[in-house]
Coordinates of C-alpha atoms in Angstrom, one line a residue:
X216 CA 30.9 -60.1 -11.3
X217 CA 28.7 -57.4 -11.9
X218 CA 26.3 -58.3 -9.7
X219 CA 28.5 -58.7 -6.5
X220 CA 30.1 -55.3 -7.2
X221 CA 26.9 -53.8 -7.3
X222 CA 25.8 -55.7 -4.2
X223 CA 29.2 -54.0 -2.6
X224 CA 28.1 -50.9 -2.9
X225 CA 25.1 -50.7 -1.6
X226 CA 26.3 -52.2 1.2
X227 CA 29.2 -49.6 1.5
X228 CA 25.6 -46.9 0.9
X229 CA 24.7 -48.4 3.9
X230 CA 27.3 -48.1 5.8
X231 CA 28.0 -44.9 5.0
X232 CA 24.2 -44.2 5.9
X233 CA 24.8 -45.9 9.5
X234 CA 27.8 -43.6 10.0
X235 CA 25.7 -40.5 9.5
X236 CA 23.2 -41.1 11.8
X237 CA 23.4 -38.3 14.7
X238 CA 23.9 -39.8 18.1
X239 CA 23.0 -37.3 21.4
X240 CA 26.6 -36.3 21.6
X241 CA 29.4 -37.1 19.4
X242 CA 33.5 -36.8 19.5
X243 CA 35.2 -33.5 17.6
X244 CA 36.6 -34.6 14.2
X245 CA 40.0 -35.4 13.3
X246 CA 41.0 -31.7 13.4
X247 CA 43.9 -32.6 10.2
X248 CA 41.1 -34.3 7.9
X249 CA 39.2 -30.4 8.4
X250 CA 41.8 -28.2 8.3
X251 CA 41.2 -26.8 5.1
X252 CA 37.0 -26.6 5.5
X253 CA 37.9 -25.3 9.1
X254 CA 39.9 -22.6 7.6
X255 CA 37.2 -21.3 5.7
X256 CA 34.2 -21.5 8.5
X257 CA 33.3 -18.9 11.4
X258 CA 32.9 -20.5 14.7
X259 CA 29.6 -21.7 15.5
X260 CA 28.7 -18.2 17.6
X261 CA 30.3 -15.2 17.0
X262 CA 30.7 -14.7 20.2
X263 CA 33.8 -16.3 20.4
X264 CA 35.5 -13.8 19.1
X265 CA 38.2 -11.9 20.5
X266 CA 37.4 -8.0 20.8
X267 CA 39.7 -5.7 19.8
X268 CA 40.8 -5.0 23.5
X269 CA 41.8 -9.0 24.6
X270 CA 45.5 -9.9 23.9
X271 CA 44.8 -13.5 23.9
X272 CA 42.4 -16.4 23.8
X273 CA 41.3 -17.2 27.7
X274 CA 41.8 -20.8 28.9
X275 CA 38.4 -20.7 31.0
X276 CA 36.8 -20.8 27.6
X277 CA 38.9 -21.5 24.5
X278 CA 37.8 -21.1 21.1
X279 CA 38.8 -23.2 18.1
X280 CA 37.3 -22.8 14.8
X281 CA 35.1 -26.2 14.8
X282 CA 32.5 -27.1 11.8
X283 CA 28.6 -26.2 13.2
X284 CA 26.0 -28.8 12.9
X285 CA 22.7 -28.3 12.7
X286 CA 20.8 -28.7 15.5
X287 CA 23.9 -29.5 17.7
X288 CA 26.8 -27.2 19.3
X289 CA 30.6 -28.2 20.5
X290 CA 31.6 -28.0 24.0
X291 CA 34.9 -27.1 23.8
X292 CA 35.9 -28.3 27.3
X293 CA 34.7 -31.7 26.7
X294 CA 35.7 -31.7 23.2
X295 CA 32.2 -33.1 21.9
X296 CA 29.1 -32.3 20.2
X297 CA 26.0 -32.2 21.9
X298 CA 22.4 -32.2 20.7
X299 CA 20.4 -28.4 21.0
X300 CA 16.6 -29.9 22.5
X301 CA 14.0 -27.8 21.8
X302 CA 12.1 -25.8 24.1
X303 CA 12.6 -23.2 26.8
X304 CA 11.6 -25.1 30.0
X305 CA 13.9 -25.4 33.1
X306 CA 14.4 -28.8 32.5
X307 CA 16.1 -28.4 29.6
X308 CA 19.8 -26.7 30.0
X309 CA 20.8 -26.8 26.3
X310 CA 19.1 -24.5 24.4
X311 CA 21.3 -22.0 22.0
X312 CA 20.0 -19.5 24.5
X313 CA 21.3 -20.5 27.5
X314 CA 24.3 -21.3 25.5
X315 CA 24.7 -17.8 24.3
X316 CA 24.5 -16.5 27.7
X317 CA 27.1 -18.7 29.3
X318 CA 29.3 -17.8 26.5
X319 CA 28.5 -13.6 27.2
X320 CA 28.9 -14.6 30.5
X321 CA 32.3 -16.0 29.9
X322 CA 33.3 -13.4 28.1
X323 CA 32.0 -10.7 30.4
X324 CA 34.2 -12.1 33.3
X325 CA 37.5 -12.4 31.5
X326 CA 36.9 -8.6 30.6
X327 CA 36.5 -7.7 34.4
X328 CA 39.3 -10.1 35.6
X329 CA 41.7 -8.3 32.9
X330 CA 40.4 -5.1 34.4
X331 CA 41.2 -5.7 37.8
X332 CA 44.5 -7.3 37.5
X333 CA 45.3 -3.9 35.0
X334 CA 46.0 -5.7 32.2
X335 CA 44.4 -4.0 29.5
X336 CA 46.3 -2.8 26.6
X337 CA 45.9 0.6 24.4
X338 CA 43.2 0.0 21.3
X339 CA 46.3 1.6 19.3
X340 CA 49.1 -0.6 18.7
X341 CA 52.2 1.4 19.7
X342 CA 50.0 4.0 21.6
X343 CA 51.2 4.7 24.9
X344 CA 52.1 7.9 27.0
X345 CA 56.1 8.1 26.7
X346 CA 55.2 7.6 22.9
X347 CA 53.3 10.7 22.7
X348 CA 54.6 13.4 24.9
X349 CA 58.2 12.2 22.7
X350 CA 56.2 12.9 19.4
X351 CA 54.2 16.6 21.3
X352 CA 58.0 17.6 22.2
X353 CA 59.4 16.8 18.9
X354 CA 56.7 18.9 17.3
X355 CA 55.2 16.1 15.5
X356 CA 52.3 16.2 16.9
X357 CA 49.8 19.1 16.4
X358 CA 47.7 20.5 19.7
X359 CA 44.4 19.1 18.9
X360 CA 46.1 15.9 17.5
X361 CA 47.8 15.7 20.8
X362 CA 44.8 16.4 23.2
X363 CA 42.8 13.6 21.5
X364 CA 45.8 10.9 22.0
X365 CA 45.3 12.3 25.7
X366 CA 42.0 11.5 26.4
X367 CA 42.5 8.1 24.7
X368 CA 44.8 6.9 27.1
X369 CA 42.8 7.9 30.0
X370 CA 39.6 6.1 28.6
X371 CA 42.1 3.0 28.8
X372 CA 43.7 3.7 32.1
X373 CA 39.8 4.1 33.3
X374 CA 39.1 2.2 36.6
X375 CA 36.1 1.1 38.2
X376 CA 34.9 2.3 42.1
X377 CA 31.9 2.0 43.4
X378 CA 30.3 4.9 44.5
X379 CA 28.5 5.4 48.3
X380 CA 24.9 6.9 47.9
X381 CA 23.5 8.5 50.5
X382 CA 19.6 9.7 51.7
X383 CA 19.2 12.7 53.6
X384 CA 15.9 11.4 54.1
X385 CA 16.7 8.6 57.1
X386 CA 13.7 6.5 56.6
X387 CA 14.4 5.8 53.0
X388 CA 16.2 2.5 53.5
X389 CA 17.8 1.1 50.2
X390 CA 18.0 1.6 46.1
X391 CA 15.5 0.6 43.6
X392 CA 16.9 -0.8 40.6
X393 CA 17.7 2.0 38.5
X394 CA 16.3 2.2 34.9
X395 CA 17.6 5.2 33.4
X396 CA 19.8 8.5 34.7
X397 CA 20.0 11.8 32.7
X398 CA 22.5 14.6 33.4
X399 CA 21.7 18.6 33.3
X400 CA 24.0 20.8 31.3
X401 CA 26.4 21.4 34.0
X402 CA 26.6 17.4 35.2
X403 CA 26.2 18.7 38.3
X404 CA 22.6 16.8 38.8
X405 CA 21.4 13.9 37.6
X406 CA 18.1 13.1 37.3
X407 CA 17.1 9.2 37.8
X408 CA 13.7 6.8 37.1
X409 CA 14.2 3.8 39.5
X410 CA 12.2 1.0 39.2
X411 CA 9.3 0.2 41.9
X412 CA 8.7 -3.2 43.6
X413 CA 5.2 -3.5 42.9
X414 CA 5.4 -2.0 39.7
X415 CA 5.7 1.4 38.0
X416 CA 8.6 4.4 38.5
X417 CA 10.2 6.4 41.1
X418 CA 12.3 9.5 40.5
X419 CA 15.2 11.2 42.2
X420 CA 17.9 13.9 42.1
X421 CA 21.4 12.5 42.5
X422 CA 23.7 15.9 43.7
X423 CA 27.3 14.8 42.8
X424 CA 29.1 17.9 44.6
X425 CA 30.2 14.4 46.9
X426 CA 32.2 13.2 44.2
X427 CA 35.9 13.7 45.2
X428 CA 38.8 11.8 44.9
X429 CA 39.5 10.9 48.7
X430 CA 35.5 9.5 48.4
X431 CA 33.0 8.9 46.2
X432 CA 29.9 9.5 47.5
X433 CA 26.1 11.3 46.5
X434 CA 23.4 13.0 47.7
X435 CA 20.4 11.5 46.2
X436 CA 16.6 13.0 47.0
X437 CA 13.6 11.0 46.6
X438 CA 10.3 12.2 46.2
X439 CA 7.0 10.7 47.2
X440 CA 5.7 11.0 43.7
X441 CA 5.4 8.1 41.1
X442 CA 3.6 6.5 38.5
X443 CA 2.3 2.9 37.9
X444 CA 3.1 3.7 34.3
X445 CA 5.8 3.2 32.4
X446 CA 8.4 6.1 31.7
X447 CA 9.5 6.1 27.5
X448 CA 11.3 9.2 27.5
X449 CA 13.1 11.9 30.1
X450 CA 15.1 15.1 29.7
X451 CA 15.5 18.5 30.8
X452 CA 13.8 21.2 30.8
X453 CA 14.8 25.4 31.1
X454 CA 11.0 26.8 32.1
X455 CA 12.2 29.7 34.6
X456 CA 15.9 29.4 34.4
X457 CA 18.5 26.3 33.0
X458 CA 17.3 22.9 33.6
X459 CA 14.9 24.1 36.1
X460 CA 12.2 21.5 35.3
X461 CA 12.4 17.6 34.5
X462 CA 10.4 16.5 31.2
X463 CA 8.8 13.0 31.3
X464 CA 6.9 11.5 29.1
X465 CA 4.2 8.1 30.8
X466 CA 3.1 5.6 28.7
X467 CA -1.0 5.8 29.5
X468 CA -2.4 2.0 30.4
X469 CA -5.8 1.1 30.4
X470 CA -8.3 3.8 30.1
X471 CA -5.7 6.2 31.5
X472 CA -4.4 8.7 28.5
X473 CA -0.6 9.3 28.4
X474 CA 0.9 12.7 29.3
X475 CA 3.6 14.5 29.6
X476 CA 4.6 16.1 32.7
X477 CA 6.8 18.9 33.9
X478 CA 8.3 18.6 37.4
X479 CA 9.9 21.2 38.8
X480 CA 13.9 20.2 39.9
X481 CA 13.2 21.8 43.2
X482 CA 10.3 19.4 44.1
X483 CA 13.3 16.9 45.2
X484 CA 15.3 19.0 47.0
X485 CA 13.0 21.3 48.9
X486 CA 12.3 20.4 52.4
X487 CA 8.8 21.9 52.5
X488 CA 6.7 19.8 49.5
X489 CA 3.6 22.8 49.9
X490 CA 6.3 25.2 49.0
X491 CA 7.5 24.4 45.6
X492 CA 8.6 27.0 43.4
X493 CA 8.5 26.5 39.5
X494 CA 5.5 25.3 37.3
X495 CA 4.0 21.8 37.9
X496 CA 1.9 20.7 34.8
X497 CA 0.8 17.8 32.9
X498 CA -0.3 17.7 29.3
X499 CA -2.8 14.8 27.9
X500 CA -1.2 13.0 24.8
X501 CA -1.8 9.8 23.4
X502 CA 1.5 7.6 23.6
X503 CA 5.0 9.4 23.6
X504 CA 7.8 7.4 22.5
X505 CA 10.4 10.4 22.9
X506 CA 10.6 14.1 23.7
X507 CA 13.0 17.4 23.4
X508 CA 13.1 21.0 25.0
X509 CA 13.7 23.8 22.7
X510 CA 16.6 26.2 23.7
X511 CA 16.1 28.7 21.1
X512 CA 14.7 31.4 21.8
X513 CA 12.4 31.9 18.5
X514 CA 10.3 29.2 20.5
X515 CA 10.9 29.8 23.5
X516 CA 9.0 27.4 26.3
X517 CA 8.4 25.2 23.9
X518 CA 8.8 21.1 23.9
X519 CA 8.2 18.2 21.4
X520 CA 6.8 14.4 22.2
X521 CA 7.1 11.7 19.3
X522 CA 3.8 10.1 19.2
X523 CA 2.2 7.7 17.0
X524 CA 3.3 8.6 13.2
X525 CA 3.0 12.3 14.5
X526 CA 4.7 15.1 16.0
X527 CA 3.3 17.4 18.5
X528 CA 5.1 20.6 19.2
X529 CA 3.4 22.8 22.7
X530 CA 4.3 26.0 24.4
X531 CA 4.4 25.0 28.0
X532 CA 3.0 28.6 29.2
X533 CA 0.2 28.9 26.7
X534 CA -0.3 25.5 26.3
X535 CA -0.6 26.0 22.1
X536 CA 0.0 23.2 19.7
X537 CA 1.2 22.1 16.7
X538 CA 0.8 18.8 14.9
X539 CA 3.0 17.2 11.9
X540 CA 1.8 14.2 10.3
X541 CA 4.6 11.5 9.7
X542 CA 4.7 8.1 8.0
X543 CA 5.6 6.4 10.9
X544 CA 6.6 6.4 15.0
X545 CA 8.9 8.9 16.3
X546 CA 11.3 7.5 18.6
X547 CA 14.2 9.7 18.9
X548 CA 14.3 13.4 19.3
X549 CA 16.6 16.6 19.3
X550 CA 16.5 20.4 18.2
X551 CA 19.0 22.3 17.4
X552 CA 20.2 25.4 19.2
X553 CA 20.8 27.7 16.4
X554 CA 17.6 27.2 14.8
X555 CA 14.2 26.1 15.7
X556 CA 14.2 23.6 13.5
X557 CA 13.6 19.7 15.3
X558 CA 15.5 16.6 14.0
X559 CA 13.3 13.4 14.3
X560 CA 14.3 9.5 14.1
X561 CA 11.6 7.2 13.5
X562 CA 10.6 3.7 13.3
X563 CA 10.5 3.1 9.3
X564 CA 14.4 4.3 9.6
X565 CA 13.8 7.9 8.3
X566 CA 15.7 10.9 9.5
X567 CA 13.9 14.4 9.1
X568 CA 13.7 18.0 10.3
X569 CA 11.3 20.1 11.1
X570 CA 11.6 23.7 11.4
X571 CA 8.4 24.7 14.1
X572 CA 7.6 28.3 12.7
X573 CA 6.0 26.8 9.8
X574 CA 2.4 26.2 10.2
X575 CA 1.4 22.4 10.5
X576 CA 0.8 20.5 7.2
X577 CA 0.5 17.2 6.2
X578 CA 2.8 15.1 3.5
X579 CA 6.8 15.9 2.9
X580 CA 6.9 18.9 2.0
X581 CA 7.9 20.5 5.2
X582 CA 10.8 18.4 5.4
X583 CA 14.3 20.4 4.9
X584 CA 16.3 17.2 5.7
X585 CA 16.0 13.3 5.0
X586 CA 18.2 10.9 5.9
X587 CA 17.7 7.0 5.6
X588 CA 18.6 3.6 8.1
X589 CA 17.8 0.4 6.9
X590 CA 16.3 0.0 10.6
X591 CA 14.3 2.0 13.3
X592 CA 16.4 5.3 14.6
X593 CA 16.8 5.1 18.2
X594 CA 18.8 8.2 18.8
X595 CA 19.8 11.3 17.4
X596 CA 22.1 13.9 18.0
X597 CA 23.4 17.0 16.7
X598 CA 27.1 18.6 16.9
X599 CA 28.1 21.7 18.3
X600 CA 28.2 23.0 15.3
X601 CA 25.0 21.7 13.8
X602 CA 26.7 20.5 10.5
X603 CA 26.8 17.0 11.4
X604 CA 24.0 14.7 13.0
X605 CA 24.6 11.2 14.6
X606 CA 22.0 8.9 14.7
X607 CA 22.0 5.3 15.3
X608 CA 19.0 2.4 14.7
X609 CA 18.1 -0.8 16.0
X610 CA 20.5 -3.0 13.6
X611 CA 23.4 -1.8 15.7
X612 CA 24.5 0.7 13.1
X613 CA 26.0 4.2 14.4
X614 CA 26.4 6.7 11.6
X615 CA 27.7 10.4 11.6
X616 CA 25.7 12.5 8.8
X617 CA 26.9 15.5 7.0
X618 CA 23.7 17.6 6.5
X619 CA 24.8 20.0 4.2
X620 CA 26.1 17.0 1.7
X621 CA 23.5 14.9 3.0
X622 CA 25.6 11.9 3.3
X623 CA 27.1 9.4 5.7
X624 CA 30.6 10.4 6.6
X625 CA 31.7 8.0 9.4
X626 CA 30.1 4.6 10.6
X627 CA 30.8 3.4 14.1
X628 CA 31.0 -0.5 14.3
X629 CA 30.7 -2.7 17.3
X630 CA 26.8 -1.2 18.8
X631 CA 24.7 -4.0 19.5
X632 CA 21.1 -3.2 19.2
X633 CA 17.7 -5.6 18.4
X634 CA 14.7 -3.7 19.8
X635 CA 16.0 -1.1 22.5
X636 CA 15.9 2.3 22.7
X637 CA 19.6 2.9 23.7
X638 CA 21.0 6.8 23.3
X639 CA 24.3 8.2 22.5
X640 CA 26.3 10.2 24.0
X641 CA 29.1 12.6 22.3
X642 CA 31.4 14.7 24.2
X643 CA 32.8 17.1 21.5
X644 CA 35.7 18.4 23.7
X645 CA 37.0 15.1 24.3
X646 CA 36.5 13.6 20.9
X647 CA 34.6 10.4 22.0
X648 CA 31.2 9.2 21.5
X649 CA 29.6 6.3 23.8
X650 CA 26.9 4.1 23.6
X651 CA 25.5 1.1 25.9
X652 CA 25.0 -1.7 23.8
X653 CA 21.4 -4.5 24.8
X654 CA 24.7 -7.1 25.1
X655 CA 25.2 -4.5 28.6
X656 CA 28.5 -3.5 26.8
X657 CA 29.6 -0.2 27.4
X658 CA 31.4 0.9 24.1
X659 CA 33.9 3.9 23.4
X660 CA 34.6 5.4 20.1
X661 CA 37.5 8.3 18.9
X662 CA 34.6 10.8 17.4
X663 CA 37.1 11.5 14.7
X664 CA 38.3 8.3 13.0
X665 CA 35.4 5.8 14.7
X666 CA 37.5 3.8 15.6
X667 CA 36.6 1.9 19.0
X668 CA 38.5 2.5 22.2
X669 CA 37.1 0.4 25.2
X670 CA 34.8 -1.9 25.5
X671 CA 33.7 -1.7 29.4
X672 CA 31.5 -4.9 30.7
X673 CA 28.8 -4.8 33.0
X674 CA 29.4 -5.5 36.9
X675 CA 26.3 -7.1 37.1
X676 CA 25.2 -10.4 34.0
X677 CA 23.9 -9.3 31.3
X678 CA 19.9 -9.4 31.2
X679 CA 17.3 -7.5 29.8
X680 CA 16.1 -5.4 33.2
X681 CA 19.9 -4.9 34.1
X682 CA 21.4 -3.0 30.6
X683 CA 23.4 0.3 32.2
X684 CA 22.9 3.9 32.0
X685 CA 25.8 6.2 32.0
X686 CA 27.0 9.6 31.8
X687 CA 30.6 10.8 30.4
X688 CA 31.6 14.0 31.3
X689 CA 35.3 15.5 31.9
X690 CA 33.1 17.6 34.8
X691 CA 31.2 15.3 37.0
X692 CA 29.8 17.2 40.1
X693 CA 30.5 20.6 38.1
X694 CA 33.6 22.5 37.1
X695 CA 36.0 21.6 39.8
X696 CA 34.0 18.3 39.9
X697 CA 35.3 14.9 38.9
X698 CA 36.0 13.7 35.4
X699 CA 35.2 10.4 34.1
X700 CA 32.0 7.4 33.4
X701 CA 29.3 7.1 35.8
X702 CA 27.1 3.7 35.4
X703 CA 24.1 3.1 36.5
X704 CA 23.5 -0.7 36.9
X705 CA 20.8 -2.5 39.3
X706 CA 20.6 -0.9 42.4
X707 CA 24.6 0.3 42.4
X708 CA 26.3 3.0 41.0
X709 CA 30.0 2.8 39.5
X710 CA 32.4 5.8 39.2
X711 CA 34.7 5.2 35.9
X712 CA 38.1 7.7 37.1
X713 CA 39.1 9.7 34.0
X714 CA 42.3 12.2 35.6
X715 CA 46.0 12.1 34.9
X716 CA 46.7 10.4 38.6
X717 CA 46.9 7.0 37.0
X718 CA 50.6 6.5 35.8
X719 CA 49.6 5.1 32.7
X720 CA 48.8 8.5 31.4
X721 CA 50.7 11.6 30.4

């Protein structure tokens, strides 16, 4: 007796051993027998789940939480498992990759339809206009309190056009993809770096005086001149008078150094290229990975460039330099207007300031501030009133800092970040912060609570050549100019309407 129930046994082992065995695709479990252990369990990709702006689950790709195998996903149209193959060939369609991206893609379409159709809902529950202008008349509400619902709403009521752009020049045909765009101080300009066909940049002036509400249409001014190298950083630049000049900063290739160049705004908009008015230099660095323009006038005509564990701060008259020695890369840049002093956000995840009338040494000791990331700082920016610095890293983490208690007051979830460069944007009178996310996701937060607002997809798939650029500003096109998002995506450009004309809004 012994003997058979041992010989039972193994058989059942072997059974059992049979049953486990992973066939190429197999049939979803009995969903009662894993109710519990499916309770418990994430989806397989996070992905899948809802964002704080979708009402409901979509029924072009429906979610369930299902158990994840290794080395195997669930298609939930087909209700099966099928087996991940490795390698990254054409020849092989399921790779968690390609998976990931028909998912975004999913994802990113719903978004759009829901847009279109004007289906979106408030990222407050209970938030909507007849609600607060009840609560401002009741005296419940305080001014500023009031103002910020305001511009909530319209960053909800927000609707994509796509915006006309126009050459004066007739024998420019066509847009090169654009790569980045950068506002002045006014928003009346913007500059843009375009990519080239066979390689390298191209840069132009957008004029947005165009931008009405009847049409939406630019100016924008190309100029003969670009680079075969690589742009890593751009901003403006007050040489002769505000945002006279463009800053650049080229990535050197080859035997070719990198530099740093000054080009004067008016080189795009003059009709006579010998006659250019305004200073047109280039300065010799090694490799910048970011640059800033000092507006105080304790250093006046001066301009920093991140290098390679090092900071170099020059006059742009005199062509004098100073050099700080860091630990590790500078990536992000930005100095305050109150103060020379220069805020830097490097590689190693290390937040410092500088303050440039000191002479150059070498160690710590000239750092006044330090703040921490557990990643690399991509961008870092300073509040009106210079109390407060935002800076956010490469894990996806957004962070407000109080410098005077040198801590972290406010994180902003939902950024996605791996290895971009991606800056932030705040806009102080609005009380909103945005951010374009590598998933081409353009998020935005309430600067007072962090708490996110919209999540606006990309018109275009998500890839890596084809993350948007964007500008907020309540004054496109300058003070009686349009308010609202302006993306930058391929070769299009997208007009985001941000005006009480929508009835959605008080």
């Amino acid at each position: 007796m012994k003997r058979n129930n041992w010989r039972s046994k193994e058989k059942e082992g072997w059974s059992n051993r049979r049953q486990t065995h992973h066939p190429n695709h197999y049939r979803r479990p009995n969903h009662c027998s894993f109710t519990e252990r499916c309770e418990q369990e994430e989806p397989w990709n996070s992905l899948n789940a809802d964002t704080s702006n979708s009402g409901s689950s979509s029924e072009v790709c429906p979610s369930s939480p299902v158990p994840e195998l290794p080395g195997f996903y669930y298609d939930p149209e087909k209700n099966r498992y099928f087996r991940l193959l490795p390698g990254h060939n054409n020849y092989n369609p399921l790779t968690k990759e390609s998976l990931q991206y028909k998912e975004m893609e999913c994802k990113r379409l719903k978004l759009l339809e829901e847009e279109e159709m004007q289906k979106k809902k408030t990222s407050r529950a209970g938030l909507n206009s007849s609600l607060v202008l009840r609560k401002r008349q009741l005296g419940l509400l305080s001014s500023t309190n009031y103002c910020r619902l305001v511009h909530e709403l319209k960053v909800n009521c927000m609707q994509r056009r796509k915006v006309e752009i126009r050459s004066p020049d007739s024998s420019v045909t066509g847009t090169n993809n654009f790569k980045l765009i950068v506002a002045d101080t006014a928003c009346e300009r913007i500059f843009t770096v375009n990519d080239v066909e066979h390689g390298g940049c191209k840069y132009g002036i957008i004029n947005l005086s165009g931008l009405g509400k009847d049409s939406l249409t630019v100016e924008m001014y190309d100029n003969l001149y670009f680079t075969n190298r690589k742009v890593n950083s751009v901003c403006w630049a007050s040489l002769t008078h505000q945002d006279s000049h463009v800053l650049l900063c080229l990535m050197g290739i080859a035997e070719t150094p990198g530099c740093a160049s000054l080009l004067p705004a008016s080189l795009f908009s003059n009709s006579n290229p010998g006659d250019q008015p305004g200073m047109l230099c280039s300065f010799k660095i090694s490799t910048a990975w970011s640059c800033a323009w000092c507006l105080n006038p304790q250093a006046d005509n001066c301009f920093s460039t991140g290098l390679m564990r090092r900071v170099l701060v020059t006059n742009a008259m005199t062509g004098h330099r100073q050099t700080f020695g860091t630990s590790s890369d500078v990536l992000a840049q930005q100095f305050a207007t109150q103060t020379p002093v220069l805020y830097n956000g490097c590689r190693s995840g290390e937040v410092f300031s500088i303050d440039i009338r000191q002479r150059s040494r070498r160690g710590h000791s000239w750092k006044a501030v330090r703040l921490f990331h557990d990643s690399a700082v991509t961008s870092v920016r300073l509040l009106q009133a210079e109390y407060y610095l935002m800076a956010a890293d490469m894990a996806g983490k957004i962070k407000l800092w109080d410098l005077r208690a040198v801590k972290c007051v406010k994180q902003y979830e939902g950024h996605h970040n791996e290895y971009a460069t991606l800056p932030l944007q705040i806009n102080e009178d609005e009380g909103l912060v945005t951010a374009v996310g590598q998933d081409c996701y353009t998020r935005i937060w309430s600067l007072q609570d962090a708490h996110l607002l919209r999540m606006i997809p990309s018109p275009h798939p998500s890839s890596r050549d084809s993350i948007p650029s964007v500008v907020f500003s309540s004054r496109l096109g300058g003070r009686r100019g349009v308010p609202g998002l302006l993306m930058a995506v391929k070769q299009d450009l997208y007009h985001f309407s941000y005006n009480s004309d929508n009835p959605c809004c008080p």
